[in-house]
Each structure stands twice: as C-alpha cells, then as structure tokens.
mmCIF file of C-alpha atoms and ligand atoms in Angstrom:
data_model
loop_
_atom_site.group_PDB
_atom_site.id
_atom_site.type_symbol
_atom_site.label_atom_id
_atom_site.label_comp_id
_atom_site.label_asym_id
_atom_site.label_seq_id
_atom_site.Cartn_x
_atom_site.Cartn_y
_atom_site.Cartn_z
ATOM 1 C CA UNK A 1 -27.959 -9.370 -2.586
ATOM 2 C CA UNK A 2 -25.925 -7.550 0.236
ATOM 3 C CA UNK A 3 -23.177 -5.790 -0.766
ATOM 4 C CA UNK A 4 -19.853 -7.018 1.114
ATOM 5 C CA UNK A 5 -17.625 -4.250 2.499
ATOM 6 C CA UNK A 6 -14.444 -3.828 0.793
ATOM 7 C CA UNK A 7 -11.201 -2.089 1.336
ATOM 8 C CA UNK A 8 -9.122 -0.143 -1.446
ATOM 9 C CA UNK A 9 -5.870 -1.926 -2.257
ATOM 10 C CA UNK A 10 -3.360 -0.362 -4.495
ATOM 11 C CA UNK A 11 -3.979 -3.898 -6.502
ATOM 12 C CA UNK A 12 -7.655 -2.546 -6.563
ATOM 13 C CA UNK A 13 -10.764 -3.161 -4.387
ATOM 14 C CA UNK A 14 -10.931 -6.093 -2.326
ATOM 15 C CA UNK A 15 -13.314 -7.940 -0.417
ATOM 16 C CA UNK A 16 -12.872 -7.368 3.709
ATOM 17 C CA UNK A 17 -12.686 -11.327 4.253
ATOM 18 C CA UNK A 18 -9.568 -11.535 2.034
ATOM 19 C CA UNK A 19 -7.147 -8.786 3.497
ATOM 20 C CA UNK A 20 -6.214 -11.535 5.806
ATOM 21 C CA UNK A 21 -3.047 -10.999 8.101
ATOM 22 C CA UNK A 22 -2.151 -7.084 8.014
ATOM 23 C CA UNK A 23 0.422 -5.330 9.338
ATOM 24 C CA UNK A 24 -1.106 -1.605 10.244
ATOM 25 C CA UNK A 25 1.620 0.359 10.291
ATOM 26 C CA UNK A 26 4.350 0.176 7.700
ATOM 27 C CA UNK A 27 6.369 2.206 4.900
ATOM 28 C CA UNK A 28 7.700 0.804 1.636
ATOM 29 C CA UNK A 29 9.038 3.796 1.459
ATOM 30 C CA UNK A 30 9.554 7.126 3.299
ATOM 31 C CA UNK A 31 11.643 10.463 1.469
ATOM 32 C CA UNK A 32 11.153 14.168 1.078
ATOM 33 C CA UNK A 33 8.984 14.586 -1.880
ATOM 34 C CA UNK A 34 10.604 18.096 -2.726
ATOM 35 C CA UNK A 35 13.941 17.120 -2.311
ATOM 36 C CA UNK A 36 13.538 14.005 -3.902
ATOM 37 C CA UNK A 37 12.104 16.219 -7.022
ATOM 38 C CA UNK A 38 14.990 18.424 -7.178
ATOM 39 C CA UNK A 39 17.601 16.423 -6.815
ATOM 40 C CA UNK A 40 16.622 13.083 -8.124
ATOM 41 C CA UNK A 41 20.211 12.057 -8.768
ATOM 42 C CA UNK A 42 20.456 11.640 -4.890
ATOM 43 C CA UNK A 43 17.758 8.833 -4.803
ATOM 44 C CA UNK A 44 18.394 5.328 -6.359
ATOM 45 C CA UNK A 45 14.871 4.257 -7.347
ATOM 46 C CA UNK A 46 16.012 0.629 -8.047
ATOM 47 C CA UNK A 47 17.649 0.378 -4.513
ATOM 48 C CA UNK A 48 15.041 1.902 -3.051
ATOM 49 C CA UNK A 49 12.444 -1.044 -4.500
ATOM 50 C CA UNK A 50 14.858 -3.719 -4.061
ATOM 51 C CA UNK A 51 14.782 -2.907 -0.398
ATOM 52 C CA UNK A 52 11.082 -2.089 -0.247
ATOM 53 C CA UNK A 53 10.629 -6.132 -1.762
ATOM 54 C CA UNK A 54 13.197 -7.348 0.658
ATOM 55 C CA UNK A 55 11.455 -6.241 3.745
ATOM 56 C CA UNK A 56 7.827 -6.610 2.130
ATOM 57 C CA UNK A 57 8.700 -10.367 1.346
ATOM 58 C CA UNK A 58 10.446 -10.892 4.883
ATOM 59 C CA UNK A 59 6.989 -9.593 6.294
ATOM 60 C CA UNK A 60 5.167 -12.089 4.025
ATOM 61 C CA UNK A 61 7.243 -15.325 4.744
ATOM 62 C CA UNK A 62 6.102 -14.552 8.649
ATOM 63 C CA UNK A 63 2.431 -14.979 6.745
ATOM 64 C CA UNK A 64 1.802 -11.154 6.763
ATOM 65 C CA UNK A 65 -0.806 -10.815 3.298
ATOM 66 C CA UNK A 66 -1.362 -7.270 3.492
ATOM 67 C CA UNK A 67 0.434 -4.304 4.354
ATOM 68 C CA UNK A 68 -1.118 -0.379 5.273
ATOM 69 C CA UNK A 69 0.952 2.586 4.672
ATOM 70 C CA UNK A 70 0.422 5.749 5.688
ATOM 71 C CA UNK A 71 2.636 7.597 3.806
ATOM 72 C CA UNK A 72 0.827 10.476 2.686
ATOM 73 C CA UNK A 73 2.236 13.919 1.708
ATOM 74 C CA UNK A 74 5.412 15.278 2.764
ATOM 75 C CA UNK A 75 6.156 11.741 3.335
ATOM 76 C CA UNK A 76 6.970 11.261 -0.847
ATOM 77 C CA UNK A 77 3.635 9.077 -1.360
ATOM 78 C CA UNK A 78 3.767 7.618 -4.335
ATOM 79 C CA UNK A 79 0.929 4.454 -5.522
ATOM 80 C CA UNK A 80 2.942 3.173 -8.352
ATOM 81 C CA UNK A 81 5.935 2.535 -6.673
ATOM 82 C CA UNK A 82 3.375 1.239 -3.912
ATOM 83 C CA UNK A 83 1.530 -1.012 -6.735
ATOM 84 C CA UNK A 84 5.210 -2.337 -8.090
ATOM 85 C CA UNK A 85 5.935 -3.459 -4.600
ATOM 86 C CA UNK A 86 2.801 -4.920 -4.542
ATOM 87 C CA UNK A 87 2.776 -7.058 -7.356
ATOM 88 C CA UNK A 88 6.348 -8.028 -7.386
ATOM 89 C CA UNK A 89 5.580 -9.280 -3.238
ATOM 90 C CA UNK A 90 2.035 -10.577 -3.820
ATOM 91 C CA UNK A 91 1.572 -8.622 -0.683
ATOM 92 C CA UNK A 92 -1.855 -6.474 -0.469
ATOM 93 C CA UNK A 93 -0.871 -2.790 0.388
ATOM 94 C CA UNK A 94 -3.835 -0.125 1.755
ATOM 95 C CA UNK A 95 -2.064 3.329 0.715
ATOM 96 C CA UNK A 96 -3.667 6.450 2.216
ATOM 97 C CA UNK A 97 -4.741 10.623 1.798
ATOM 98 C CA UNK A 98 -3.684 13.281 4.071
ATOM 99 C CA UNK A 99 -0.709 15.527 4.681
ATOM 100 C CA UNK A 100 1.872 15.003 7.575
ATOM 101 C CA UNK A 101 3.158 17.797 8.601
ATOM 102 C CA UNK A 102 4.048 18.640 12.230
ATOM 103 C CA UNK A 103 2.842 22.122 11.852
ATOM 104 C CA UNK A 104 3.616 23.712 8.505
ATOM 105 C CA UNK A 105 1.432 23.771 5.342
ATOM 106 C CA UNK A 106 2.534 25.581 1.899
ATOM 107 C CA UNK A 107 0.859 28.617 0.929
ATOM 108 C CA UNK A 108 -1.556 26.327 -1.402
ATOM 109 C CA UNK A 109 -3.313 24.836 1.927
ATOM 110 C CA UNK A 110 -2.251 27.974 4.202
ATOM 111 C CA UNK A 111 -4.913 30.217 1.994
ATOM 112 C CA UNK A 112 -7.873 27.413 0.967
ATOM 113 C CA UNK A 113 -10.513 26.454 3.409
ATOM 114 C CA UNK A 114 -10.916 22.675 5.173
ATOM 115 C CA UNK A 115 -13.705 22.073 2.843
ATOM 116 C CA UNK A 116 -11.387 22.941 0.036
ATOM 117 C CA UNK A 117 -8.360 20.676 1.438
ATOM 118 C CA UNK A 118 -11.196 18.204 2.242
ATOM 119 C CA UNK A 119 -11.956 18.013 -1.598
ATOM 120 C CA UNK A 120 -8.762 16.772 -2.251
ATOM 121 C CA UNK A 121 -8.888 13.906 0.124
ATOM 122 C CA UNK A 122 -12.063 12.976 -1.415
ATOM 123 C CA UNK A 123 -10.937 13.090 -4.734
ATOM 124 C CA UNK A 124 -7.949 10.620 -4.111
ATOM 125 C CA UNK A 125 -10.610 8.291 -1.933
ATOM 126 C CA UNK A 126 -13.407 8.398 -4.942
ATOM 127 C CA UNK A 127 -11.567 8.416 -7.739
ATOM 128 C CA UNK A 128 -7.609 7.877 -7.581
ATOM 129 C CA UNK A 129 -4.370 9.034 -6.673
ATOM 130 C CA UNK A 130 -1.897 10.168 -8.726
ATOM 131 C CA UNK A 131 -3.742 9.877 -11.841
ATOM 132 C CA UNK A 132 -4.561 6.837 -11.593
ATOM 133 C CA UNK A 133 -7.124 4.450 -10.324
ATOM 134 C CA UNK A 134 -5.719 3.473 -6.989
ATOM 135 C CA UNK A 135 -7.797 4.959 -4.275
ATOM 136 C CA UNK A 136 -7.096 6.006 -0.775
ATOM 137 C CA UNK A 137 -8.209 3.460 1.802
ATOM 138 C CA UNK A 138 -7.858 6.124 4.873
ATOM 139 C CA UNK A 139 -6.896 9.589 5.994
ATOM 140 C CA UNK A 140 -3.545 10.204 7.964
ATOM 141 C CA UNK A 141 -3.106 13.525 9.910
ATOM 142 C CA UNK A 142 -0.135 14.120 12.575
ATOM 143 C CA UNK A 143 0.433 15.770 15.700
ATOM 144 C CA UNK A 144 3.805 15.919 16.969
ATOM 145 C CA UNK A 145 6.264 17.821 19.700
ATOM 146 C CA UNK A 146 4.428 21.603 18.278
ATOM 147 C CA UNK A 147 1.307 19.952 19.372
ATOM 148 C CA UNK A 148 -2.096 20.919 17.657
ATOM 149 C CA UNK A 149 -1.417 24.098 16.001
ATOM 150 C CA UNK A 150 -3.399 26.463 13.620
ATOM 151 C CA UNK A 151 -2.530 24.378 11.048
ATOM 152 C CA UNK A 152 -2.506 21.330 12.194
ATOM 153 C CA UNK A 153 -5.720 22.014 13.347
ATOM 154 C CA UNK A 154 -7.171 22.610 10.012
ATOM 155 C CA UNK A 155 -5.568 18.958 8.562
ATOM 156 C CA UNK A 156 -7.454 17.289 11.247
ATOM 157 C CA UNK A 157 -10.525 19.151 10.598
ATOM 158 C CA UNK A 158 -10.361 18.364 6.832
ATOM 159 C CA UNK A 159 -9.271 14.962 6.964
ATOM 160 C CA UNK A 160 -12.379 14.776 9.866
ATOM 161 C CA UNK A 161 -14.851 16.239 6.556
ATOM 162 C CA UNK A 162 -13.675 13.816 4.260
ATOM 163 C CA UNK A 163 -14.246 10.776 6.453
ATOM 164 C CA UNK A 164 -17.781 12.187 7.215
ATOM 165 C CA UNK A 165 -18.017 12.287 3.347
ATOM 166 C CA UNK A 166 -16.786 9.510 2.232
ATOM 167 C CA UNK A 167 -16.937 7.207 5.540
ATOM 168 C CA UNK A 168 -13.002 5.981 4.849
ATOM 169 C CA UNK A 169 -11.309 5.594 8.612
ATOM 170 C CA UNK A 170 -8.689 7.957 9.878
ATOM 171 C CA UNK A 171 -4.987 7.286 10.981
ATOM 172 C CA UNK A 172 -3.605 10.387 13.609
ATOM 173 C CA UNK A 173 -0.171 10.415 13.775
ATOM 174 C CA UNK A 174 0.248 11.775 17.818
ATOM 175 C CA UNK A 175 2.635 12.324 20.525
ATOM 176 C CA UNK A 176 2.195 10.714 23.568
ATOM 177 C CA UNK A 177 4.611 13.214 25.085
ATOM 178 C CA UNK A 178 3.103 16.254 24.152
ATOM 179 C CA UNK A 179 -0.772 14.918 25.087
ATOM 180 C CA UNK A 180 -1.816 15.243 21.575
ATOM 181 C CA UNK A 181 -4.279 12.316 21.506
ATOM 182 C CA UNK A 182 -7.131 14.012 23.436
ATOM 183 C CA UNK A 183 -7.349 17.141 21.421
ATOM 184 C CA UNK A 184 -7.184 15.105 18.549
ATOM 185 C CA UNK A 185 -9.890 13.549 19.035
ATOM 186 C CA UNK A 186 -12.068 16.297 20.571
ATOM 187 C CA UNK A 187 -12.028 17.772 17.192
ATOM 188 C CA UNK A 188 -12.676 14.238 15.094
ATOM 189 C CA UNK A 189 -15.532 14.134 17.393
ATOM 190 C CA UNK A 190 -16.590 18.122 16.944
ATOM 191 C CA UNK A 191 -16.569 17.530 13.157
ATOM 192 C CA UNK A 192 -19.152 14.617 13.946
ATOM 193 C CA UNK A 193 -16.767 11.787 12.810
ATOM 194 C CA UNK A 194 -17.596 8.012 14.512
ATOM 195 C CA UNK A 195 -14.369 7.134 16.493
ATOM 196 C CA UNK A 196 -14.863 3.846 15.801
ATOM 197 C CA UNK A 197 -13.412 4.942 12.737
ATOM 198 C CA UNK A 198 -9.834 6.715 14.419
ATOM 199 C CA UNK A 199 -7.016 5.083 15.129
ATOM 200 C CA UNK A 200 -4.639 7.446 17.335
ATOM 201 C CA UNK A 201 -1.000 5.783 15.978
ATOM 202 C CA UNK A 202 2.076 5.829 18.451
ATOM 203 C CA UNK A 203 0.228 6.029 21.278
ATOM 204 C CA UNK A 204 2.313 2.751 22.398
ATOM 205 C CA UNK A 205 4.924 5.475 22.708
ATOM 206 C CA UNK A 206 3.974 6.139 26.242
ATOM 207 C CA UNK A 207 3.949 3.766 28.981
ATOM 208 C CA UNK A 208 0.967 5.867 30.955
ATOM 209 C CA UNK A 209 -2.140 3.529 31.048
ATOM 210 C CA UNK A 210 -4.184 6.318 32.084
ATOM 211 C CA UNK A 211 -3.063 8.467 29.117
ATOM 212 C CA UNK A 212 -3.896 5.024 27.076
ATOM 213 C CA UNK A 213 -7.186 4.088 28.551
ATOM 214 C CA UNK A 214 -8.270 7.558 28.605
ATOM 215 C CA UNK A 215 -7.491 7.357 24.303
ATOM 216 C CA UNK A 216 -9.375 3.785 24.480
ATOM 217 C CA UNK A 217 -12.544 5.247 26.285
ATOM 218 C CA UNK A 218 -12.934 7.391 23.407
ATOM 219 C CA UNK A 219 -13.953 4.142 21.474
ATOM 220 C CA UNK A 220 -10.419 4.725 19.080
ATOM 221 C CA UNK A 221 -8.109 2.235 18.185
ATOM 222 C CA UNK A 222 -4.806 3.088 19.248
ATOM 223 C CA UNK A 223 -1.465 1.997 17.454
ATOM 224 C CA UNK A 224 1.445 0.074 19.580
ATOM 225 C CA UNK A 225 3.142 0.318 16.385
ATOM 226 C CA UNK A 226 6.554 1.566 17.116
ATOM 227 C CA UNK A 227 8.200 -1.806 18.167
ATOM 228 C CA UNK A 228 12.350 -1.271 17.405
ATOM 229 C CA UNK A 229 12.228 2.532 17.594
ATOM 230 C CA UNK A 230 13.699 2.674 21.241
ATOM 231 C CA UNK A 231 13.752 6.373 21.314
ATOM 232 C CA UNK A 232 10.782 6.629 22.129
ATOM 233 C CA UNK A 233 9.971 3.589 24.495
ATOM 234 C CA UNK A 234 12.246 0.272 24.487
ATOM 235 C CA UNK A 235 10.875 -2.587 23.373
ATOM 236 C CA UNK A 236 11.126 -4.461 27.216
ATOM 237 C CA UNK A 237 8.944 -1.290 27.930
ATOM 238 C CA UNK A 238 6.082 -1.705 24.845
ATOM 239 C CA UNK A 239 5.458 -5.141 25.750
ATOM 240 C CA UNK A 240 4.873 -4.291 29.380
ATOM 241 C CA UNK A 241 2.380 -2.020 28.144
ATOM 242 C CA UNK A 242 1.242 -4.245 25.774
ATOM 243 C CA UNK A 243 0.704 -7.538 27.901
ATOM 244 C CA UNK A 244 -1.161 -5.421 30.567
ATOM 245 C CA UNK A 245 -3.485 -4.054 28.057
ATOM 246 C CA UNK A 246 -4.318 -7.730 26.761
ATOM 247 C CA UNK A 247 -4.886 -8.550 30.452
ATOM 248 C CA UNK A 248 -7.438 -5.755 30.883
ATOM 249 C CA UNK A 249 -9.238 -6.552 27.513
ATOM 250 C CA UNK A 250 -8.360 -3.926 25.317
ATOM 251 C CA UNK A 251 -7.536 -6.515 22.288
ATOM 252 C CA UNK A 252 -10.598 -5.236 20.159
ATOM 253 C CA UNK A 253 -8.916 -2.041 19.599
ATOM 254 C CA UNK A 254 -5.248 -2.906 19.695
ATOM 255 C CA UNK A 255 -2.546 -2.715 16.681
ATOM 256 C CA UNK A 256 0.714 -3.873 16.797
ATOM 257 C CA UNK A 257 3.202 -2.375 14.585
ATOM 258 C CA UNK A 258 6.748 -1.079 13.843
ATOM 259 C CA UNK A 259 6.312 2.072 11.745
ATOM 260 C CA UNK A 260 9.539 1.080 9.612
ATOM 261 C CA UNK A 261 10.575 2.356 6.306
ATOM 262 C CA UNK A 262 12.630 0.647 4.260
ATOM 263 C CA UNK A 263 14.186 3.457 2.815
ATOM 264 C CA UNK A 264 13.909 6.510 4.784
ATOM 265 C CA UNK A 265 16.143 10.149 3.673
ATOM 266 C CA UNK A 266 15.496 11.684 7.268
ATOM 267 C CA UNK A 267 18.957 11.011 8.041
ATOM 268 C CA UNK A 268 22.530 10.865 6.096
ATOM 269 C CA UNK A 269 23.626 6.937 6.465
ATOM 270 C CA UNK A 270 26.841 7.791 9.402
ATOM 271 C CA UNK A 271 23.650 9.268 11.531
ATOM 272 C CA UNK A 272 21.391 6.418 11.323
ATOM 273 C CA UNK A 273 24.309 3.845 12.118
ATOM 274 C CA UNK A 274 25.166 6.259 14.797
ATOM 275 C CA UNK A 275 21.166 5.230 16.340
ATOM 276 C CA UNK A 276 21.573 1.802 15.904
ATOM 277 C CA UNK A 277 25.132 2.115 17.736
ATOM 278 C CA UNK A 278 23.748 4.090 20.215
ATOM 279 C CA UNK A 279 20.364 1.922 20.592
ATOM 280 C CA UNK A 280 18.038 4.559 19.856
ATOM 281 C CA UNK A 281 16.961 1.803 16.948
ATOM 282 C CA UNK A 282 17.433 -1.653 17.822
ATOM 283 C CA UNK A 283 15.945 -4.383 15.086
ATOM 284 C CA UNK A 284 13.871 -1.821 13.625
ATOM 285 C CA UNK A 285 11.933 -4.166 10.816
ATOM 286 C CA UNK A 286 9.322 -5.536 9.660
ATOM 287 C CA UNK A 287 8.960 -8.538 10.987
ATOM 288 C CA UNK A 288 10.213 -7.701 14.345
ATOM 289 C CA UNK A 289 7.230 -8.400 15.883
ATOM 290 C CA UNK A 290 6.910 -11.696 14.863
ATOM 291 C CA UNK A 291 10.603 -12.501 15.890
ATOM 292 C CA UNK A 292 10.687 -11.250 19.433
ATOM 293 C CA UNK A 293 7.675 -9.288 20.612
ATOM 294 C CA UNK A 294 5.228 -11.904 19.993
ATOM 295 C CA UNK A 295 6.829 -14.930 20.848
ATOM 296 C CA UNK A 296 8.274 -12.746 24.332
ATOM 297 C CA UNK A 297 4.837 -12.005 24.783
ATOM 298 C CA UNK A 298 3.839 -15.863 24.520
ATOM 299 C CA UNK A 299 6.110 -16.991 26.464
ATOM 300 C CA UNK A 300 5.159 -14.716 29.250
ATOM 301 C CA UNK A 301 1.359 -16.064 28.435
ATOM 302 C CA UNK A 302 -0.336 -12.917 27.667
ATOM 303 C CA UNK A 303 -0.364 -13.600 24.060
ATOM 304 C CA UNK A 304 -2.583 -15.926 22.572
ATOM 305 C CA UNK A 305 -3.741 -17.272 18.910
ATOM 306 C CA UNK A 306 -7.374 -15.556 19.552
ATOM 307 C CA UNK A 307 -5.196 -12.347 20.419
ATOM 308 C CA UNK A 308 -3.262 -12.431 17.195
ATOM 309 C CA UNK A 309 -6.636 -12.883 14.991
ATOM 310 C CA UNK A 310 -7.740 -10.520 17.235
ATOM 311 C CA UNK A 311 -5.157 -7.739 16.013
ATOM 312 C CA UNK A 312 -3.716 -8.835 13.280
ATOM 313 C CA UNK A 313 -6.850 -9.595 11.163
ATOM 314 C CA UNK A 314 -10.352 -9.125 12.421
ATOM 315 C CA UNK A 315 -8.727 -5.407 14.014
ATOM 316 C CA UNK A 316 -7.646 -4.288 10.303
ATOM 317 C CA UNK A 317 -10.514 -5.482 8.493
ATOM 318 C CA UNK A 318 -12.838 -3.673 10.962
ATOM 319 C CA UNK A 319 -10.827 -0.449 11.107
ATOM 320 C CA UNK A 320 -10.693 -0.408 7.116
ATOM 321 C CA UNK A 321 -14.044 -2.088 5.953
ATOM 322 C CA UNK A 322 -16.099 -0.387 9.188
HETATM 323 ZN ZN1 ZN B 1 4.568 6.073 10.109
#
C-alpha cells in the first residue's frame, strides 16, 4: 500500500485530498506574545475568539474548508486557541514554526547556533507545539524594510535546516520594496532546500513583473496575499498584477490571500480607524477576495473556475503535502 501524503492540521493529520478550498494566508489571531504575558488584563480572550469564529465562519460560508496561519513567534502563536477556532468553525487550520522578527532575536537565539534553533523547529514539526500534539505544517521566516540582516540571516538558514530535515515547506515573509525575495532565496537554495517547497509571501506587494517573474523563475510560489491592505499596493493595482500573471501562466504557483488578523494589538483602536479613514486599509477581511477581487477579476475574464482550483486547492495541497 502507498502511503498518501498528508498535511498537519491543528485537528490532527489529514489526508492531502481533503484540505479542500484553503485560504494561504490568514491569522485567527495576531498580538505581542510578551506583552500579552505581562499584561493579560489588556487582552479579552473571549473577544478575541468570538472575532476569530466570526471571520473564520464568514470565510467558510464563501466555501473556504481550510485555513493556514503563519503566525509563528513574536506573532503570539498559540495551537489551542488555533484548535478552539477550529472546532467551534469546522474549518481545517495548518498552524506553523518559525520566528518573525524583522531583525531582532533574544539573547536565547542571539548565542545558539542554526542547528540549535533548527532543533526547535523540528521538534514542534515531529512532535508538537506547545505541549501538545499539534504539529507544525511549515516554517515561516521574514524579511522586512532592515532587509536580510545577521540575524535574519540565521532564521532563514535554520528554518532552511529544518525543512531539509523534516521536508515541511517554507513560508518567507519579504519585502518587495526592499528586494528581499532574491537573497532569500539564494540562501534556501545554499542550504540545499527544493524551492518547490518556498513560498516568498507579499510579493503581490509590488507591481514589478520583473521583480515577480524573476521570484517565479526560481521555481517558488509567491503569495498575492495582501488583498485590502492598500498601503502597500491598492487593490485596483493587485489585480492588475494578478490578471496579467494568469495571462502569462503563472497559475501553478500563484496564492491569493489577504494576510488579515482578526484581532491584531499592533495598533491602539483610534489608529487603526484612522487607516481605514485614511484608506491605507480598505475591506481588509477574509473573504474579501471572494467578494470583489475574484468576481472583478471574472468579470474582466482573466479568472476562471480551472484558475480558482488552480490556487485555491490543488496550489495548497501541493505546497503543504509536496
Ligand atoms: Zn501574515
């Protein structure tokens, strides 16, 4: 009998065939893990599900079945919560391993090797998270606006050991602005990982095909998965990119995303209404994308039903089961 690949679900392992429609780029939940441990008084946990379920269940009633979030550390990952959200939606969720971090690591990382941070990525992938049995489905690492530093370095270089281990796939976080995606994958590729395993996230951010197709020659995935955060790129702009990259053929290693948290602590709550005033953040969700990008994208005719089982299944299934 062949074994058939499966993917690690906070609900437990399932078979590849039944992740179904996945959104690749979402956060039940998003908060300083420090802060939220020192002062837990600031953080209503039973707000913060209620509004993880709302926007979970939204996603679902658009037929989304499985959710991945790449909220790792730093970003307050945390499976049960994930598995409560889970079970209460019915929705799958993928959580990962990694740190994101833009540049700075604590002293326990700053003085241990990448083989030693590598361990505990493998740890979480082969045995659990948190204590318990949920394990990682992929590696996250970031680049942002400091660009590949020391540090950050070192996280990629790690997270690269751990998928060479372990074979799990690897999110990058990157910066479109700051040309991160290249060096991030020169060193996936250094530490010998397959880049049919990376998927270089926010590289939608940038409108620059060459930039893009230079990223898809690689062999990467690459994430359009920012839809409703027009700070970086406006939505009218993403699906420009978007609908020329369908035309050229690049559906096989598309995602198509948001990147929204439905709690997030980045920001006190006069800020963030001040971004959607301002439309720096305009219908950030989670089901955006099946509210106006893909039906904009229809009508324009350079979205299809083979492009959406394209991306929204046989894309995640691939990236995750390999
Ligand atoms: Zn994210």
């Amino acid at each position: 009998m062949i074994a058939m690949p499966t993917i690690q679900t906070v609900q437990g392992p399932v078979e590849a065939e039944e992740l179904g429609t996945t959104l690749i780029h979402e956060h039940v939940r998003f908060r300083d893990e420090a802060v939220a441990e020192q002062w837990p008084a600031r953080y209503d946990r039973e707000a913060e599900l209620a509004a993880a379920l709302d926007h979970v269940n939204a996603a679902a009633a658009h037929g989304v079945e499985a959710i991945v979030d790449p909220t790792a550390m730093f970003g307050g990952r945390d499976v049960e919560f994930m598995r409560r959200v889970a079970q209460e939606s019915g929705v799958k969720i993928v959580a990962c391993t990694g740190i994101y971090t833009y540049d700075y690591l604590p002293p326990y990382f700053a003085n241990r090797s990448e083989d030693q941070m590598a361990e505990h990525f493998v740890e979480d992938i082969e045995k659990g998270v948190q204590g318990t049995d949920i394990r990682a489905g992929f590696l996250k690492c970031a680049a942002d606006e400091p660009g590949v530093t020391p540090s950050i370095e070192k996280v990629h270089r790690a997270v690269a050991r751990a998928s060479v281990q372990t074979g799990a796939p690897i999110m990058a976080h990157s910066r479109p602005a700051s040309n991160t995606g290249p060096r991030q994958l020169e060193i996936f590729a250094e530490e010998g990982v397959d880049t049919e395993k990376v998927q270089i996230a926010h590289t939608g951010d940038t409108g620059d095909l060459g930039y893009i197709e230079g990223i898809l020659d690689s062999g990467a995935y690459i994430g359009l998965d920012r839809y409703g955060l027009d700070m970086f790129l406006s939505l009218e702009k993403r699906n420009t990119t978007t609908a020329e990259l369908l035309r050229r053929g690049h559906a096989e290693k598309i995602f198509i995303s948001q990147d929204f948290c439905a709690t997030i602590d980045w920001f006190p709550p006069e800020a963030v209404e001040g971004l959607v005033q301002g439309g720096l953040v305009r219908d950030w969700s989670m089901t955006l994308v099946f509210e106006q990008v893909l039906p904009t994208l229809r009508e324009e005719g350079a979205f299809t039903d083979e492009h959406f089982e394209q991306i929204f299944r046989r894309n995640p299934r691939r990236w995750l089961a390999g």
